[in-house]
PDB file of C-alpha atoms in Angstrom:
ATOM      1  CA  UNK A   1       4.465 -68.804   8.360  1.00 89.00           C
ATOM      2  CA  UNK A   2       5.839 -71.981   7.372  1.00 96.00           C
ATOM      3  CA  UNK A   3       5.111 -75.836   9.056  1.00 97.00           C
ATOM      4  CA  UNK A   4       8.425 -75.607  10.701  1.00 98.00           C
ATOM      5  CA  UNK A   5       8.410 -72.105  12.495  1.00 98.00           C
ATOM      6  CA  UNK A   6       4.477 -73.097  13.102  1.00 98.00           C
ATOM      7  CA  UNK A   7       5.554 -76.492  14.776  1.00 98.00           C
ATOM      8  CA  UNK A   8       8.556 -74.860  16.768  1.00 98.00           C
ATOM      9  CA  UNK A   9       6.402 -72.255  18.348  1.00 98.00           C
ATOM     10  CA  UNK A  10       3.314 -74.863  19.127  1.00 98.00           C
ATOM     11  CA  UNK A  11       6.226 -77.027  20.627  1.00 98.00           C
ATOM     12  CA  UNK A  12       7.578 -74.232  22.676  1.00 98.00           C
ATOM     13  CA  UNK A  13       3.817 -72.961  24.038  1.00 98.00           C
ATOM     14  CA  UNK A  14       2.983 -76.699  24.601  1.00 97.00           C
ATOM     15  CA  UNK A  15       6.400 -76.862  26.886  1.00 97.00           C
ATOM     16  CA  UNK A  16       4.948 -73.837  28.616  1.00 97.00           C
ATOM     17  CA  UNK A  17       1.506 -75.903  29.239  1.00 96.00           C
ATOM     18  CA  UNK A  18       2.685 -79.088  30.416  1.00 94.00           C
ATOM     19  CA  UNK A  19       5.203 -77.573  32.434  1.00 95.00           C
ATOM     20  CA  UNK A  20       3.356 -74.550  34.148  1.00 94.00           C
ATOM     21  CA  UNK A  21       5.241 -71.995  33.214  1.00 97.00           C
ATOM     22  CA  UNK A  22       4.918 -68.904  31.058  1.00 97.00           C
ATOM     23  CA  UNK A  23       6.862 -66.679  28.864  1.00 97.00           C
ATOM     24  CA  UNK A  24       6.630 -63.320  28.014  1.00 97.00           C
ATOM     25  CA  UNK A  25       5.894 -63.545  24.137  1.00 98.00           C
ATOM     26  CA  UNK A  26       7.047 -65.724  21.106  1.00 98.00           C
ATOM     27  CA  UNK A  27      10.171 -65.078  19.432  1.00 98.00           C
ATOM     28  CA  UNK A  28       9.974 -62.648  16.856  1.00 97.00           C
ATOM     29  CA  UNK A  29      11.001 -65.716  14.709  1.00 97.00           C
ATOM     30  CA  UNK A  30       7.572 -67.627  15.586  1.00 98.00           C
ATOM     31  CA  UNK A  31       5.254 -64.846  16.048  1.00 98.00           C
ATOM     32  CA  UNK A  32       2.220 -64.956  14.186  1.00 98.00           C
ATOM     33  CA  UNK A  33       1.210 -61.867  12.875  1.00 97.00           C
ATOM     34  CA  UNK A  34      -2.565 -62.694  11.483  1.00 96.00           C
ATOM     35  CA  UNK A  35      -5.091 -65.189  12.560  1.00 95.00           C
ATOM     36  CA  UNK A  36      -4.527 -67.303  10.058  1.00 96.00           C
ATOM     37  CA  UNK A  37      -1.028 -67.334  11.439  1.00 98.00           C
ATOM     38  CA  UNK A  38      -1.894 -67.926  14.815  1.00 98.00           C
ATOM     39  CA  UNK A  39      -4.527 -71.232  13.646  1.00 98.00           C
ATOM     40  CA  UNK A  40      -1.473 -72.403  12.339  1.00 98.00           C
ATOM     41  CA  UNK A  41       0.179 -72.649  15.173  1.00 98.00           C
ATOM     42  CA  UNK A  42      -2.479 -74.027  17.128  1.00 98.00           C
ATOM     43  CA  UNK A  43      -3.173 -76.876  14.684  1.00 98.00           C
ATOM     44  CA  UNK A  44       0.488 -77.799  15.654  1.00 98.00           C
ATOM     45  CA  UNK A  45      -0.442 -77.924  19.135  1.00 97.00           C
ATOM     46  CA  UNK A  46      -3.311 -80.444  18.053  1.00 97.00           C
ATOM     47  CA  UNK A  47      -1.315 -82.045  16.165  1.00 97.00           C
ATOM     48  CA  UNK A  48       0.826 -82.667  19.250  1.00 95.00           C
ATOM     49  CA  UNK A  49      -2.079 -84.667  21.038  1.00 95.00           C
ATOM     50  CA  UNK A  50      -2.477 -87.820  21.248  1.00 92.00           C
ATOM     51  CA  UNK A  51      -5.989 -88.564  20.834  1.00 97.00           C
ATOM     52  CA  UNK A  52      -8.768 -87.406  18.380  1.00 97.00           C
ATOM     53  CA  UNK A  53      -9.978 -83.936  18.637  1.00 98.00           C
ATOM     54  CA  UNK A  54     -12.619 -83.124  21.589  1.00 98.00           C
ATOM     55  CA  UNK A  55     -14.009 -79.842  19.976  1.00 98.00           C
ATOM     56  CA  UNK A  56     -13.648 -76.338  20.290  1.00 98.00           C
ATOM     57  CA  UNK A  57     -13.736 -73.287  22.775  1.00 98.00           C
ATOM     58  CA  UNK A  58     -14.463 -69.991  21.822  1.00 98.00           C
ATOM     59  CA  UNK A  59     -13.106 -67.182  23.918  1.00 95.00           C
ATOM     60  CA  UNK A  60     -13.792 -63.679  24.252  1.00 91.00           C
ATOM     61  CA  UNK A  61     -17.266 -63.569  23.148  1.00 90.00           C
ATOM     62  CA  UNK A  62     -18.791 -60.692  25.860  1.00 84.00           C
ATOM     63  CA  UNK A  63     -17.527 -56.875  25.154  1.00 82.00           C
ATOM     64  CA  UNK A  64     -16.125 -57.350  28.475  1.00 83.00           C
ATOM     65  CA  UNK A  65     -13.884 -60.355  27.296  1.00 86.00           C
ATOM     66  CA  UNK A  66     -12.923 -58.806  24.174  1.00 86.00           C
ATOM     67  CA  UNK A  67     -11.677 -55.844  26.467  1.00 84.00           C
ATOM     68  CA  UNK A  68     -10.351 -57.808  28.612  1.00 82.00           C
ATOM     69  CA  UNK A  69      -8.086 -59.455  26.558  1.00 84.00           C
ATOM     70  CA  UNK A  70      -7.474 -56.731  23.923  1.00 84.00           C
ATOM     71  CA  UNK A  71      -9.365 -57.848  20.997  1.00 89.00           C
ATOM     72  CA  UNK A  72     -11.774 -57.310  18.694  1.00 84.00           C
ATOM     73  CA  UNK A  73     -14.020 -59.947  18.284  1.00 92.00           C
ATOM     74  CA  UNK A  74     -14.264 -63.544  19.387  1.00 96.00           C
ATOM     75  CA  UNK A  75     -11.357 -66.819  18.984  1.00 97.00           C
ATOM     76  CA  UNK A  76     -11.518 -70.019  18.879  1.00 98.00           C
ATOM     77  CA  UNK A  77      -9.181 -72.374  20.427  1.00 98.00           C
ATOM     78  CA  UNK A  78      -9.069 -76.664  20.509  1.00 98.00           C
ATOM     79  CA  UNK A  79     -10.425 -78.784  23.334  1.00 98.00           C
ATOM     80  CA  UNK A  80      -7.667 -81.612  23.707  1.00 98.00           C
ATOM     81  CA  UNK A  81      -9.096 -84.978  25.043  1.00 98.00           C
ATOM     82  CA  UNK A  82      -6.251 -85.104  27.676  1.00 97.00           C
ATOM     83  CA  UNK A  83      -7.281 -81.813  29.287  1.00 97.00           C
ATOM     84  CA  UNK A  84     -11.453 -82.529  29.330  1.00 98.00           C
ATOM     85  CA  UNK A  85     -13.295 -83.657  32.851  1.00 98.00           C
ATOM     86  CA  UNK A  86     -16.576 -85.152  33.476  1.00 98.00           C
ATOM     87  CA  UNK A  87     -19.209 -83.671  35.855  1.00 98.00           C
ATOM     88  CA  UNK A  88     -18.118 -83.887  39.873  1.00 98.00           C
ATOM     89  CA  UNK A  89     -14.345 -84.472  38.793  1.00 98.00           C
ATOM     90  CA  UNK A  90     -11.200 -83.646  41.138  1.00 98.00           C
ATOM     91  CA  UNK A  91      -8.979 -81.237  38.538  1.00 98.00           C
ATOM     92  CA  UNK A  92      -5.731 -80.224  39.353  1.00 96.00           C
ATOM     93  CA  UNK A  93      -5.281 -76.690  40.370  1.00 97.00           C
ATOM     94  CA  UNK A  94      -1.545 -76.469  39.777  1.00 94.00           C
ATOM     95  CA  UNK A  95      -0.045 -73.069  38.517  1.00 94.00           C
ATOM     96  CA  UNK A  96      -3.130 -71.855  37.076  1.00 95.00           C
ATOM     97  CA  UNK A  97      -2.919 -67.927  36.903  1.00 94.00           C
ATOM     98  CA  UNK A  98      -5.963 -66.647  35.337  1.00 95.00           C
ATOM     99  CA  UNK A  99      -7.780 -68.579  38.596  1.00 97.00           C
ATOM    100  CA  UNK A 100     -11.077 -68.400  36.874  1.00 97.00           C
ATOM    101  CA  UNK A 101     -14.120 -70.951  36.097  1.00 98.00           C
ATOM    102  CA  UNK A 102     -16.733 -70.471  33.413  1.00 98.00           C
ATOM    103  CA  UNK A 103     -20.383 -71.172  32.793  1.00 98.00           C
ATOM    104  CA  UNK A 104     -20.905 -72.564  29.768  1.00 98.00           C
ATOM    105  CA  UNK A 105     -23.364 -74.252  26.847  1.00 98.00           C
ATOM    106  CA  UNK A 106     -21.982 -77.087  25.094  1.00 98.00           C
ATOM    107  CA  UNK A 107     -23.390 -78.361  21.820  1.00 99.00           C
ATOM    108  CA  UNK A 108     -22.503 -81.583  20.991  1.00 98.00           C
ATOM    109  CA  UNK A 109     -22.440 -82.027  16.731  1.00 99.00           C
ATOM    110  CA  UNK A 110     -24.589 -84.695  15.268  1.00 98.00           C
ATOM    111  CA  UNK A 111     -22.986 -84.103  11.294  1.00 98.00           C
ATOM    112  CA  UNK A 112     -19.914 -82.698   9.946  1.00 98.00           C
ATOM    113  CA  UNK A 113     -20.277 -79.089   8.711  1.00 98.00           C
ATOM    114  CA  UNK A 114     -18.071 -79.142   6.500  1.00 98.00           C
ATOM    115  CA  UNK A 115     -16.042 -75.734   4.332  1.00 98.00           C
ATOM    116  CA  UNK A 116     -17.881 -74.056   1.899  1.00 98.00           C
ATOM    117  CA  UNK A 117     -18.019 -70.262   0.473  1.00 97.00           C
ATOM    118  CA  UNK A 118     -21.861 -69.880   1.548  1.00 98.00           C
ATOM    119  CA  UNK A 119     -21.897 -68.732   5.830  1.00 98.00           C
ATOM    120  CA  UNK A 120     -23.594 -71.233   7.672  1.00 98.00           C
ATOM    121  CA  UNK A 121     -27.174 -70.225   8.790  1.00 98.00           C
ATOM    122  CA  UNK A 122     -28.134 -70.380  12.455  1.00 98.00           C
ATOM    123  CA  UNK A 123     -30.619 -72.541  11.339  1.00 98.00           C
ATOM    124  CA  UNK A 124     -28.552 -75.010   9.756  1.00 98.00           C
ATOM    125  CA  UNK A 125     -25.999 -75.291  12.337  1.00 98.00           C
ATOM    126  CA  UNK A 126     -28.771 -75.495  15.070  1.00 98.00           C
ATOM    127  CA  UNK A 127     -30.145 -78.565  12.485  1.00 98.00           C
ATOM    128  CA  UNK A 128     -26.559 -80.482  13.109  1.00 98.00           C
ATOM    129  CA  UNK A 129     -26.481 -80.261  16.471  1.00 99.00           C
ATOM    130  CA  UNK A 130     -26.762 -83.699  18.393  1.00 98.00           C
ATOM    131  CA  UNK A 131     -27.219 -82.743  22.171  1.00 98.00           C
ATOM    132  CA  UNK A 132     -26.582 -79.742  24.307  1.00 98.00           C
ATOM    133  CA  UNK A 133     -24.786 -80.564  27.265  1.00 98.00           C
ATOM    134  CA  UNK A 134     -24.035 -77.898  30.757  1.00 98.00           C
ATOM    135  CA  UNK A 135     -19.903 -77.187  31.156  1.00 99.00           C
ATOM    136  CA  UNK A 136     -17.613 -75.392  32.960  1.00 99.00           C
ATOM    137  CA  UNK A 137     -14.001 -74.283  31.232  1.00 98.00           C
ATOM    138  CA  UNK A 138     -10.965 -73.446  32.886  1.00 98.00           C
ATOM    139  CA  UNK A 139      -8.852 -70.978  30.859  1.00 97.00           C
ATOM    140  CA  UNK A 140      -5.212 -70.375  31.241  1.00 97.00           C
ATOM    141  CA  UNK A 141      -2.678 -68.195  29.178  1.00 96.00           C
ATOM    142  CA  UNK A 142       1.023 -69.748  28.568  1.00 97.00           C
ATOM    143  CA  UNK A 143       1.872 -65.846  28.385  1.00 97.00           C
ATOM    144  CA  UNK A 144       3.281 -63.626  31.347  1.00 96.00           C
ATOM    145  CA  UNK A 145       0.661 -60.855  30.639  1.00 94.00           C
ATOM    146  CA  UNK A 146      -1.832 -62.207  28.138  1.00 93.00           C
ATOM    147  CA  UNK A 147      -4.019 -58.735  28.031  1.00 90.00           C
ATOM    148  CA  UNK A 148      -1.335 -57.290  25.851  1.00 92.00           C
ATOM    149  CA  UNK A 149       0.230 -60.161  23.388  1.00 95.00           C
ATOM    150  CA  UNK A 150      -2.977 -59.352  20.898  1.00 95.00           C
ATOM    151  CA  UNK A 151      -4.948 -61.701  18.898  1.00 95.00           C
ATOM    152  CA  UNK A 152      -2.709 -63.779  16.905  1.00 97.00           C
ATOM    153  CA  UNK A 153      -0.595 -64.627  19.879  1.00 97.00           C
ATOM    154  CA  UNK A 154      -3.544 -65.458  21.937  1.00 97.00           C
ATOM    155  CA  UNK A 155      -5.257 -68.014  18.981  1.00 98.00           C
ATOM    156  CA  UNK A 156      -1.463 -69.535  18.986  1.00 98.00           C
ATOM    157  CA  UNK A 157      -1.760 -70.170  22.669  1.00 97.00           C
ATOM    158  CA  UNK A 158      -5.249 -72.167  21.934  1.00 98.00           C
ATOM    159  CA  UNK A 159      -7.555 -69.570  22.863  1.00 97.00           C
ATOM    160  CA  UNK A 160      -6.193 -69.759  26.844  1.00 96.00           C
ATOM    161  CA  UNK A 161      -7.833 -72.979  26.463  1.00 97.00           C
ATOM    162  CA  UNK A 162      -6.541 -75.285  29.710  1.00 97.00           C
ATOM    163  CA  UNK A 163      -9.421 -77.834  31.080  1.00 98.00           C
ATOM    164  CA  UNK A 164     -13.048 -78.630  30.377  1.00 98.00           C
ATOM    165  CA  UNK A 165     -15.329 -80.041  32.235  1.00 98.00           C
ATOM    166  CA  UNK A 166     -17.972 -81.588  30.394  1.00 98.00           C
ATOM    167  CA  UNK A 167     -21.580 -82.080  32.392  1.00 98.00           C
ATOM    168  CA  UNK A 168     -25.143 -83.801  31.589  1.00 98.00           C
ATOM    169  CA  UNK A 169     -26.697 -83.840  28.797  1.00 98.00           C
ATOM    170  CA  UNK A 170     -29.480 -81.369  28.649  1.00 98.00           C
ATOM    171  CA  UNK A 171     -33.270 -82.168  28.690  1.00 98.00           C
ATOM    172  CA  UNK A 172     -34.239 -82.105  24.996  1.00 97.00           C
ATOM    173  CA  UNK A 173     -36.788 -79.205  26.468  1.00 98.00           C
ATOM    174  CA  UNK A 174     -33.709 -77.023  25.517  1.00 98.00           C
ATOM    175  CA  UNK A 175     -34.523 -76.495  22.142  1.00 98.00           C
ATOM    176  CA  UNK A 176     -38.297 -74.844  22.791  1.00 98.00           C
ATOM    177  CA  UNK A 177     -35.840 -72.507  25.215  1.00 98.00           C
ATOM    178  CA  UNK A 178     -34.439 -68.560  24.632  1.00 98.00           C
ATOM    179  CA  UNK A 179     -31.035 -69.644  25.248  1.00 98.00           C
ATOM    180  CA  UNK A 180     -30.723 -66.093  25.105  1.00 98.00           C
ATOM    181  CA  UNK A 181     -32.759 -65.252  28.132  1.00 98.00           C
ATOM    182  CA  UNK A 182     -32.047 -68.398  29.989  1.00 98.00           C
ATOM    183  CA  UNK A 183     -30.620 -67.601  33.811  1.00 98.00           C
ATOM    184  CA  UNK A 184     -27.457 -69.241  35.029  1.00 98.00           C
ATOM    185  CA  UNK A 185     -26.083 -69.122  38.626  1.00 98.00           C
ATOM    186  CA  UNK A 186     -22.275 -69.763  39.555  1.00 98.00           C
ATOM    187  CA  UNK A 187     -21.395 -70.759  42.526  1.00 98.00           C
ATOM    188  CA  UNK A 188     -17.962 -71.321  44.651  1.00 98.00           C
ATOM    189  CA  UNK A 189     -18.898 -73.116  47.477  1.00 97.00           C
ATOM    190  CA  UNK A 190     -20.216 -70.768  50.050  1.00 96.00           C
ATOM    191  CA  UNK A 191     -17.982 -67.673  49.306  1.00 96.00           C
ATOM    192  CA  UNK A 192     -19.685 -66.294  45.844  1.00 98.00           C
ATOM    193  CA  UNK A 193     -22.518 -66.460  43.931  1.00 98.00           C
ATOM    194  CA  UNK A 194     -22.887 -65.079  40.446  1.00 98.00           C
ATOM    195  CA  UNK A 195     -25.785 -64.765  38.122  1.00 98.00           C
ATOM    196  CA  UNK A 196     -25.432 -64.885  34.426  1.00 98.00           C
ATOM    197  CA  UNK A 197     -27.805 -65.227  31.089  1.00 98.00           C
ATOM    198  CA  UNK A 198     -27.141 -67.034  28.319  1.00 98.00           C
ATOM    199  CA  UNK A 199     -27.143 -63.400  26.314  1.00 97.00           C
ATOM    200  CA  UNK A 200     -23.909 -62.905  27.381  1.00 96.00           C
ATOM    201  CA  UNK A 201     -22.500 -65.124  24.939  1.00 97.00           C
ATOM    202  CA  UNK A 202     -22.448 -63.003  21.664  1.00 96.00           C
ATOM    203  CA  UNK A 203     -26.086 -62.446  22.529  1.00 97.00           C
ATOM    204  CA  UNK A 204     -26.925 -66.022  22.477  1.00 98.00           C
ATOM    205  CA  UNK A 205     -24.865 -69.454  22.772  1.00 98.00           C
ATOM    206  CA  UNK A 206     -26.409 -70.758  19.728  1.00 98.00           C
ATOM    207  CA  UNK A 207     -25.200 -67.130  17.304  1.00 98.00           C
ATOM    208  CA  UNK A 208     -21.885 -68.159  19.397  1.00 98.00           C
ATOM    209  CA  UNK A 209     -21.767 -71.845  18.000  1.00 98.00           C
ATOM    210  CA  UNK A 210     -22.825 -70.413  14.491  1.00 98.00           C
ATOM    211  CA  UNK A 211     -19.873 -68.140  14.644  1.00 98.00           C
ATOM    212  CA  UNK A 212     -17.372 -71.100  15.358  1.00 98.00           C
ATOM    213  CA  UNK A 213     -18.704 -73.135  12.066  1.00 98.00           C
ATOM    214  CA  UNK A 214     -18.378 -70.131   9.890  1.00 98.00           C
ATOM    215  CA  UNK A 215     -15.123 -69.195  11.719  1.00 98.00           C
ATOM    216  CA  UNK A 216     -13.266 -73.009  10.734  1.00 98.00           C
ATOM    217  CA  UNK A 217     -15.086 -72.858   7.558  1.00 98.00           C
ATOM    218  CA  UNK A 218     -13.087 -69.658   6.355  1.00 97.00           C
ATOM    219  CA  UNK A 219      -9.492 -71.619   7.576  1.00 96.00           C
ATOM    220  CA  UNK A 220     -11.021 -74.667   5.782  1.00 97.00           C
ATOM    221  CA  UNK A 221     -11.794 -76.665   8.778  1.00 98.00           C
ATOM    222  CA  UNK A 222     -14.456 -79.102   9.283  1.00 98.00           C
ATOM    223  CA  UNK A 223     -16.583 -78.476  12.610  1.00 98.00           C
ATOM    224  CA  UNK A 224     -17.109 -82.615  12.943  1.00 98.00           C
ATOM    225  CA  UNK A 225     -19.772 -84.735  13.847  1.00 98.00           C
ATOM    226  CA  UNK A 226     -19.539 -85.827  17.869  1.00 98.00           C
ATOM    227  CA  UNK A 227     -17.141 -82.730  18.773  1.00 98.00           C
ATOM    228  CA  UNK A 228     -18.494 -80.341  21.265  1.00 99.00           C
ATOM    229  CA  UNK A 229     -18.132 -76.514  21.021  1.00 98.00           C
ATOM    230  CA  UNK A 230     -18.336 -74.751  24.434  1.00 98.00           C
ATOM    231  CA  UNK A 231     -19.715 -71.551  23.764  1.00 98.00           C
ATOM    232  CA  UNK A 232     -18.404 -68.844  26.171  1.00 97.00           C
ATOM    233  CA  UNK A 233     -19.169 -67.912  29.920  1.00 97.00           C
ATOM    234  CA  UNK A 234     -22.730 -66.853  30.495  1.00 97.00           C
ATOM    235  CA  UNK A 235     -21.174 -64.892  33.572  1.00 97.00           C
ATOM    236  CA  UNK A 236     -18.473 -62.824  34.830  1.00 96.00           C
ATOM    237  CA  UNK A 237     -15.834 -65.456  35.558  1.00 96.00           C
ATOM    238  CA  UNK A 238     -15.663 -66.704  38.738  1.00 98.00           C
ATOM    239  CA  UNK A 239     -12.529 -66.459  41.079  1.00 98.00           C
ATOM    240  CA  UNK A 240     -11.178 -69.808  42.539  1.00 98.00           C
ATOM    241  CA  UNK A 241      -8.887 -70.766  44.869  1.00 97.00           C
ATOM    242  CA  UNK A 242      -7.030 -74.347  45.429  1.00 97.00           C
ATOM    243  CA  UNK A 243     -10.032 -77.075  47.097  1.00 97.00           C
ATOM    244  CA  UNK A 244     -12.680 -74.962  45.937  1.00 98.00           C
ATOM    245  CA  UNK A 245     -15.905 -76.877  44.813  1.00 98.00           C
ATOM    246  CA  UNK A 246     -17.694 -75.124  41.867  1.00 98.00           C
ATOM    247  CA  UNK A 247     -21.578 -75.517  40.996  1.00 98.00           C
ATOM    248  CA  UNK A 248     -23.326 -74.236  37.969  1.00 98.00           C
ATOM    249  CA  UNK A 249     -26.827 -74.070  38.335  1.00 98.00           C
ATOM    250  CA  UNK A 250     -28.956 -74.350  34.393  1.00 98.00           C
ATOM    251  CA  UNK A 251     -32.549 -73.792  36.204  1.00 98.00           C
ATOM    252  CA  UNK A 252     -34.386 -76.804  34.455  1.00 98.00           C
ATOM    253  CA  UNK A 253     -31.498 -77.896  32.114  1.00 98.00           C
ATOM    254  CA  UNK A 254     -29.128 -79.297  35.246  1.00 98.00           C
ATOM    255  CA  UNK A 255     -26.021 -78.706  37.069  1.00 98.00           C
ATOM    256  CA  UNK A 256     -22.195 -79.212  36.634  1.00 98.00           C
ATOM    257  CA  UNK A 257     -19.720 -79.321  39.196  1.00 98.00           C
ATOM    258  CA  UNK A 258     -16.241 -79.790  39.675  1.00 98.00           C
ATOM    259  CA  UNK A 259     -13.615 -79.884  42.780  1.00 98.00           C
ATOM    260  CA  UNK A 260     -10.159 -78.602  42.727  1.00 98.00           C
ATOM    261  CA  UNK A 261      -7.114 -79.520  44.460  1.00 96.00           C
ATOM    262  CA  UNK A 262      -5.015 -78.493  47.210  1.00 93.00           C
ATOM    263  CA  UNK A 263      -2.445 -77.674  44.963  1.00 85.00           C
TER     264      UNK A 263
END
């Protein structure tokens, strides 16, 4: 795929974004049929942004998810600065279809990791990391029906990356901790409660933020000092509605929360 079809369809799915709507797929002319294809794209859609880089989101990294979705293995998608919240924010609800908020790790990076042939060892990445912080992400899909457009389509569409809310930083107890076996409750004001672990991630949040620096590493990307990767929901996502109030409860890490909208 070359820059211009790759800028034309990250113009047309960022249209989509900003304006709410959807669309049924991408032109045969712009469709990306490969990963790399579909980073392309979204690099466009960063490109499009007009402040530095946030981080990253990786999606689909539960058997569920992949399922879910129709794919085979995790994606990452961009966090854009204009879409990310801070703990006990108002976000819009708008024409969000997915409806959905996630409970989520977030490592903040203390040193560039940068390309390199050699995968990244958990223990290296782990080494980088700056802080770990308690979020909540709120996907969306710029696609009609975004179980069936496949993976390329999906990574062009930034991962159904939408908003992010970023919470407290986490008591620096969290690295003596089995993220793995750590509970997590979700809550939507008094209508549901949901229980999670932090194994739900691709077994662990920290295999899942190991994944994402060996994952830009092979499209020669740079996971950066100060960006934060959220690491995938720790629960079955929960179901919101417009003025719903969402808590995450981390046990002896913290809480997040955010508020919606009426609208």
């Amino acid at each position: 795929m070359d820059i211009t079809s790759a800028k034309a369809a990250a113009a047309l799915l960022a249209k989509h974004w900003k304006e709410g709507t959807t669309l049924a797929a991408l032109p045969l002319s712009l469709r990306p049929v490969s990963r790399a294809e579909g980073y392309a794209i979204q690099a466009q859609i960063e490109a499009q942004s007009r402040e530095p880089l946030f981080g990253w989101k990786i999606a689909a990294t539960s058997l569920a998810g992949q399922k879910h979705i129709g794919v085979d293995g995790p994606i990452a998608g961009r966090l854009l600065a204009e879409r990310v919240y801070c703990d006990g924010d108002t976000l819009p609800f708008g024409a969000n279809r997915m409806r959905v908020a996630e409970a989520e790790f977030a490592f903040r990076m203390g040193r560039d990791l940068p390309p390199r042939q050699a995968p990244y060892a958990l223990s290296e990445v782990l080494d980088a990391v700056a802080e770990l912080h308690l979020a909540i992400e709120i996907p969306d899909s710029r696609y009609m029906d975004f179980v069936t457009v496949g993976a390329p389509q999906l990574i062009a569409d930034n991962a159904c990356a939408h908003c992010f809310v970023l919470g407290p930083k986490a008591p620096g107890v969290w690295r003596q901790l089995d993220l793995a076996l750590h509970s997590v409750v979700g809550r939507v004001g008094d209508r549901l409660a949901r229980n999670g672990l932090g194994a739900n991630v691709l077994g662990d949040p920290r295999i899942a933020l190991t994944w994402l620096a060996n994952e830009l590493s092979t499209i020669g990307i740079t996971l950066a000092a100060d960006q934060v990767v959220t690491t995938g929901t720790c629960l079955v996502p929960l179901e919101i509605q417009p003025n719903d109030t969402v808590v995450i409860d981390f046990g002896v890490l913290g809480q997040v929360a955010c508020h919606f909208t009426s609208d």
